[in-house]
């Protein structure tokens, strides 16, 4: 590791800036443009062949990224998808909330599949926050208490862990490094949640001593993985390497910019990268938006282009294939609908997206007509951009206006080039480019790594 201090820092800053300006190397951010589940994992996996570092910057094990390589399927919730490539270094940034028990399970299952996971290949920022079993119980109690207004969270304790972070009483991964201090903090945290569960939610309290002991004992195993990542990132950029920042969930679930309050508790947009990794804005070369060829959502909240009935069933699939529209993390059936071009424009605008990857185009094969929403009708007027933001109460007033594009009959799942695609499939992609104003650079036509068309 080279030194990046004092007098050398001006040089690497200049170098980093130049690299970013050229748009070749540097930091490439990969985000979902919808409500998550766009297929970011397979795009990150594909782009990882040229990257030295793949970093997660937000969320926790509410995410579920699937990577299929040959006959092996890797299911990742916390570890960046790029780890499947032996040359990459995986980073978990300070913007994340990490359930150490889930992370240890994930490490073990990846090791069983032959992936080398060691402190040499995986580094956890000391600023990341920890999720405990108490956070998960609180998440369940809170969402159930919302009744008909429930968010439908993944029950992974994400919200309560971020609440503790903002309230400045959170447990951070750096706490693990002093076992005694950690044990005391964990016990105080369990006691606190136990009281809240009993007094506020009328639920049984916790077996604090046993739970805290078990949690601390297991979590200490992560100590060798904890190390500052900010210097590493800067050095990597200065060397002209490529770094991928792997977003979890999607822009429409962003705490600030999503369909509030039906959102997750982190910054799922490109903006989350800067605080979630500790890196400067000038480092970003590309912002790659991943968008499904249609729209899906898990959990409650507005969804203007939502479908029901036989078309919904057709797009969702029966659940017999792993790529059908059922949650990777929770197994819940996803809500499905037509592509929402107005929300895509919004995602492009607020993130500065530079290119798009369209996934699951093959699912639309065989449809006679395909609808795309290009405008909202609101109080008698047509809008190409959400006129009053995405807050759920405002979204309720947005009525989608569709244009109908002709479908195609051919099975496209074994096609490898743009020219092979049926004309109407090409026209569909071109229409997405016109609506978003952004070029589509990759199109996925099946779950395997090689079922991807590069334009
Ligand atoms: P939470 O992140 O568990 O608090 O859940 C908040 C909302 O985000 C719920 O509607 C979840 O279904 C949704 N959500 C969280 N993570 C994901 C994801 O990875 N994919 C899709 N939806 C998600």
PDB file of N, CA, C and O and ligand atoms in Angstrom, residues 35-37 62-64 139 151-156 158-159 248-249 253 262-265 297-300 329 332, ligand 1:
ATOM      1  N   UNK A  35     -37.826   0.141  -7.656  1.00  0.00           N
ATOM      2  CA  UNK A  35     -37.983  -0.143  -6.211  1.00  0.00           C
ATOM      3  C   UNK A  35     -37.138  -1.347  -5.793  1.00  0.00           C
ATOM      4  O   UNK A  35     -37.555  -2.151  -4.979  1.00  0.00           O
ATOM      5  N   UNK A  36     -35.967  -1.487  -6.373  1.00  0.00           N
ATOM      6  CA  UNK A  36     -35.113  -2.628  -6.045  1.00  0.00           C
ATOM      7  C   UNK A  36     -35.420  -3.815  -6.937  1.00  0.00           C
ATOM      8  O   UNK A  36     -36.336  -3.777  -7.765  1.00  0.00           O
ATOM      9  N   UNK A  37     -34.602  -4.850  -6.802  1.00  0.00           N
ATOM     10  CA  UNK A  37     -34.774  -6.108  -7.550  1.00  0.00           C
ATOM     11  C   UNK A  37     -34.653  -5.923  -9.054  1.00  0.00           C
ATOM     12  O   UNK A  37     -35.277  -6.642  -9.830  1.00  0.00           O
ATOM     13  N   UNK A  62     -31.336  -6.598   3.969  1.00  0.00           N
ATOM     14  CA  UNK A  62     -32.636  -6.484   3.276  1.00  0.00           C
ATOM     15  C   UNK A  62     -32.433  -6.687   1.778  1.00  0.00           C
ATOM     16  O   UNK A  62     -33.363  -7.017   1.052  1.00  0.00           O
ATOM     17  N   UNK A  63     -31.194  -6.504   1.302  1.00  0.00           N
ATOM     18  CA  UNK A  63     -30.894  -6.687  -0.120  1.00  0.00           C
ATOM     19  C   UNK A  63     -30.725  -8.167  -0.428  1.00  0.00           C
ATOM     20  O   UNK A  63     -30.367  -8.958   0.440  1.00  0.00           O
ATOM     21  N   UNK A  64     -30.986  -8.523  -1.667  1.00  0.00           N
ATOM     22  CA  UNK A  64     -30.747  -9.893  -2.112  1.00  0.00           C
ATOM     23  C   UNK A  64     -30.259  -9.848  -3.542  1.00  0.00           C
ATOM     24  O   UNK A  64     -31.019  -9.512  -4.440  1.00  0.00           O
ATOM     25  N   UNK A 139     -38.294  -4.060  14.648  1.00  0.00           N
ATOM     26  CA  UNK A 139     -38.768  -3.807  13.284  1.00  0.00           C
ATOM     27  C   UNK A 139     -40.150  -4.463  13.102  1.00  0.00           C
ATOM     28  O   UNK A 139     -41.109  -3.846  12.603  1.00  0.00           O
ATOM     29  N   UNK A 151     -45.533  -0.619   6.311  1.00  0.00           N
ATOM     30  CA  UNK A 151     -44.627  -0.423   5.172  1.00  0.00           C
ATOM     31  C   UNK A 151     -44.380  -1.759   4.472  1.00  0.00           C
ATOM     32  O   UNK A 151     -44.128  -1.809   3.281  1.00  0.00           O
ATOM     33  N   UNK A 152     -44.491  -2.841   5.249  1.00  0.00           N
ATOM     34  CA  UNK A 152     -44.142  -4.150   4.678  1.00  0.00           C
ATOM     35  C   UNK A 152     -42.635  -4.280   4.607  1.00  0.00           C
ATOM     36  O   UNK A 152     -42.080  -4.637   3.572  1.00  0.00           O
ATOM     37  N   UNK A 153     -41.961  -3.962   5.710  1.00  0.00           N
ATOM     38  CA  UNK A 153     -40.489  -4.031   5.703  1.00  0.00           C
ATOM     39  C   UNK A 153     -40.042  -5.482   5.570  1.00  0.00           C
ATOM     40  O   UNK A 153     -40.837  -6.408   5.704  1.00  0.00           O
ATOM     41  N   UNK A 154     -38.749  -5.645   5.342  1.00  0.00           N
ATOM     42  CA  UNK A 154     -38.198  -7.007   5.227  1.00  0.00           C
ATOM     43  C   UNK A 154     -37.993  -7.637   6.609  1.00  0.00           C
ATOM     44  O   UNK A 154     -37.551  -8.778   6.692  1.00  0.00           O
ATOM     45  N   UNK A 155     -38.276  -6.875   7.657  1.00  0.00           N
ATOM     46  CA  UNK A 155     -38.134  -7.350   9.051  1.00  0.00           C
ATOM     47  C   UNK A 155     -36.682  -7.708   9.385  1.00  0.00           C
ATOM     48  O   UNK A 155     -36.429  -8.552  10.237  1.00  0.00           O
ATOM     49  N   UNK A 156     -35.755  -7.085   8.719  1.00  0.00           N
ATOM     50  CA  UNK A 156     -34.340  -7.390   8.979  1.00  0.00           C
ATOM     51  C   UNK A 156     -33.730  -6.418  10.011  1.00  0.00           C
ATOM     52  O   UNK A 156     -32.531  -6.420  10.231  1.00  0.00           O
ATOM     53  N   UNK A 158     -33.582  -3.160   9.730  1.00  0.00           N
ATOM     54  CA  UNK A 158     -32.879  -2.073   9.042  1.00  0.00           C
ATOM     55  C   UNK A 158     -33.264  -0.705   9.648  1.00  0.00           C
ATOM     56  O   UNK A 158     -32.398   0.066  10.058  1.00  0.00           O
ATOM     57  N   UNK A 159     -34.577  -0.431   9.687  1.00  0.00           N
ATOM     58  CA  UNK A 159     -35.045   0.869  10.189  1.00  0.00           C
ATOM     59  C   UNK A 159     -34.561   1.134  11.613  1.00  0.00           C
ATOM     60  O   UNK A 159     -33.917   2.168  11.879  1.00  0.00           O
ATOM     61  N   UNK A 248     -27.730  -0.864  -3.135  1.00  0.00           N
ATOM     62  CA  UNK A 248     -28.749  -1.863  -2.788  1.00  0.00           C
ATOM     63  C   UNK A 248     -30.117  -1.181  -2.864  1.00  0.00           C
ATOM     64  O   UNK A 248     -30.214   0.041  -2.763  1.00  0.00           O
ATOM     65  N   UNK A 249     -31.176  -1.976  -3.065  1.00  0.00           N
ATOM     66  CA  UNK A 249     -32.538  -1.458  -3.304  1.00  0.00           C
ATOM     67  C   UNK A 249     -32.537  -0.557  -4.556  1.00  0.00           C
ATOM     68  O   UNK A 249     -31.702  -0.743  -5.416  1.00  0.00           O
ATOM     69  N   UNK A 253     -36.861   3.798  -3.484  1.00  0.00           N
ATOM     70  CA  UNK A 253     -36.940   3.452  -2.055  1.00  0.00           C
ATOM     71  C   UNK A 253     -36.002   4.333  -1.234  1.00  0.00           C
ATOM     72  O   UNK A 253     -35.801   4.100  -0.044  1.00  0.00           O
ATOM     73  N   UNK A 262     -43.066   5.092   2.281  1.00  0.00           N
ATOM     74  CA  UNK A 262     -42.883   3.693   1.879  1.00  0.00           C
ATOM     75  C   UNK A 262     -41.517   3.525   1.218  1.00  0.00           C
ATOM     76  O   UNK A 262     -41.413   3.321   0.010  1.00  0.00           O
ATOM     77  N   UNK A 263     -40.496   3.666   2.028  1.00  0.00           N
ATOM     78  CA  UNK A 263     -39.112   3.654   1.566  1.00  0.00           C
ATOM     79  C   UNK A 263     -38.291   2.832   2.558  1.00  0.00           C
ATOM     80  O   UNK A 263     -38.801   2.431   3.609  1.00  0.00           O
ATOM     81  N   UNK A 264     -37.041   2.624   2.231  1.00  0.00           N
ATOM     82  CA  UNK A 264     -36.146   2.026   3.214  1.00  0.00           C
ATOM     83  C   UNK A 264     -35.465   3.170   3.964  1.00  0.00           C
ATOM     84  O   UNK A 264     -35.737   4.341   3.699  1.00  0.00           O
ATOM     85  N   UNK A 265     -34.571   2.853   4.903  1.00  0.00           N
ATOM     86  CA  UNK A 265     -34.057   3.913   5.772  1.00  0.00           C
ATOM     87  C   UNK A 265     -32.675   4.405   5.364  1.00  0.00           C
ATOM     88  O   UNK A 265     -32.001   5.061   6.154  1.00  0.00           O
ATOM     89  N   UNK A 297     -42.369  -4.161  -7.452  1.00  0.00           N
ATOM     90  CA  UNK A 297     -42.234  -3.577  -6.111  1.00  0.00           C
ATOM     91  C   UNK A 297     -42.612  -4.630  -5.072  1.00  0.00           C
ATOM     92  O   UNK A 297     -43.584  -5.372  -5.269  1.00  0.00           O
ATOM     93  N   UNK A 298     -41.872  -4.701  -3.956  1.00  0.00           N
ATOM     94  CA  UNK A 298     -42.287  -5.535  -2.817  1.00  0.00           C
ATOM     95  C   UNK A 298     -42.660  -4.600  -1.685  1.00  0.00           C
ATOM     96  O   UNK A 298     -42.009  -3.584  -1.508  1.00  0.00           O
ATOM     97  N   UNK A 299     -43.658  -4.977  -0.929  1.00  0.00           N
ATOM     98  CA  UNK A 299     -44.070  -4.107   0.173  1.00  0.00           C
ATOM     99  C   UNK A 299     -45.099  -3.101  -0.308  1.00  0.00           C
ATOM    100  O   UNK A 299     -45.452  -3.045  -1.494  1.00  0.00           O
ATOM    101  N   UNK A 300     -45.557  -2.269   0.634  1.00  0.00           N
ATOM    102  CA  UNK A 300     -46.649  -1.333   0.331  1.00  0.00           C
ATOM    103  C   UNK A 300     -46.111  -0.079  -0.354  1.00  0.00           C
ATOM    104  O   UNK A 300     -44.916   0.125  -0.452  1.00  0.00           O
ATOM    105  N   UNK A 329     -34.990 -12.135  -0.671  1.00  0.00           N
ATOM    106  CA  UNK A 329     -34.766 -12.121   0.775  1.00  0.00           C
ATOM    107  C   UNK A 329     -35.964 -12.670   1.538  1.00  0.00           C
ATOM    108  O   UNK A 329     -35.811 -13.407   2.500  1.00  0.00           O
ATOM    109  N   UNK A 332     -41.551 -13.081  -0.743  1.00  0.00           N
ATOM    110  CA  UNK A 332     -42.884 -12.497  -1.006  1.00  0.00           C
ATOM    111  C   UNK A 332     -43.105 -12.311  -2.503  1.00  0.00           C
ATOM    112  O   UNK A 332     -42.172 -11.911  -3.212  1.00  0.00           O
TER     113      UNK A 332
HETATM  114  P1  LIG B   1     -36.771  -2.254   4.996  1.00  0.00           P
HETATM  115  O1  LIG B   1     -35.613  -1.873   4.138  1.00  0.00           O
HETATM  116  O2  LIG B   1     -36.686  -3.698   5.448  1.00  0.00           O
HETATM  117  O3  LIG B   1     -37.004  -1.319   6.112  1.00  0.00           O
HETATM  118  O4  LIG B   1     -38.108  -2.195   4.103  1.00  0.00           O
HETATM  119  C1  LIG B   1     -38.653  -0.969   3.627  1.00  0.00           C
HETATM  120  C2  LIG B   1     -39.250  -1.154   2.244  1.00  0.00           C
HETATM  121  O5  LIG B   1     -38.211  -1.409   1.306  1.00  0.00           O
HETATM  122  C3  LIG B   1     -40.205  -2.340   2.116  1.00  0.00           C
HETATM  123  O6  LIG B   1     -41.206  -2.016   1.184  1.00  0.00           O
HETATM  124  C4  LIG B   1     -39.327  -3.441   1.539  1.00  0.00           C
HETATM  125  O7  LIG B   1     -40.083  -4.398   0.831  1.00  0.00           O
HETATM  126  C5  LIG B   1     -38.450  -2.625   0.619  1.00  0.00           C
HETATM  127  N1  LIG B   1     -37.140  -3.250   0.377  1.00  0.00           N
HETATM  128  C6  LIG B   1     -36.083  -3.281   1.215  1.00  0.00           C
HETATM  129  N2  LIG B   1     -35.046  -3.897   0.653  1.00  0.00           N
HETATM  130  C7  LIG B   1     -35.442  -4.259  -0.574  1.00  0.00           C
HETATM  131  C8  LIG B   1     -34.772  -4.919  -1.662  1.00  0.00           C
HETATM  132  O8  LIG B   1     -33.600  -5.276  -1.612  1.00  0.00           O
HETATM  133  N3  LIG B   1     -35.515  -5.103  -2.790  1.00  0.00           N
HETATM  134  C9  LIG B   1     -36.808  -4.666  -2.892  1.00  0.00           C
HETATM  135  N4  LIG B   1     -37.454  -4.047  -1.904  1.00  0.00           N
HETATM  136  C10 LIG B   1     -36.773  -3.845  -0.757  1.00  0.00           C
END
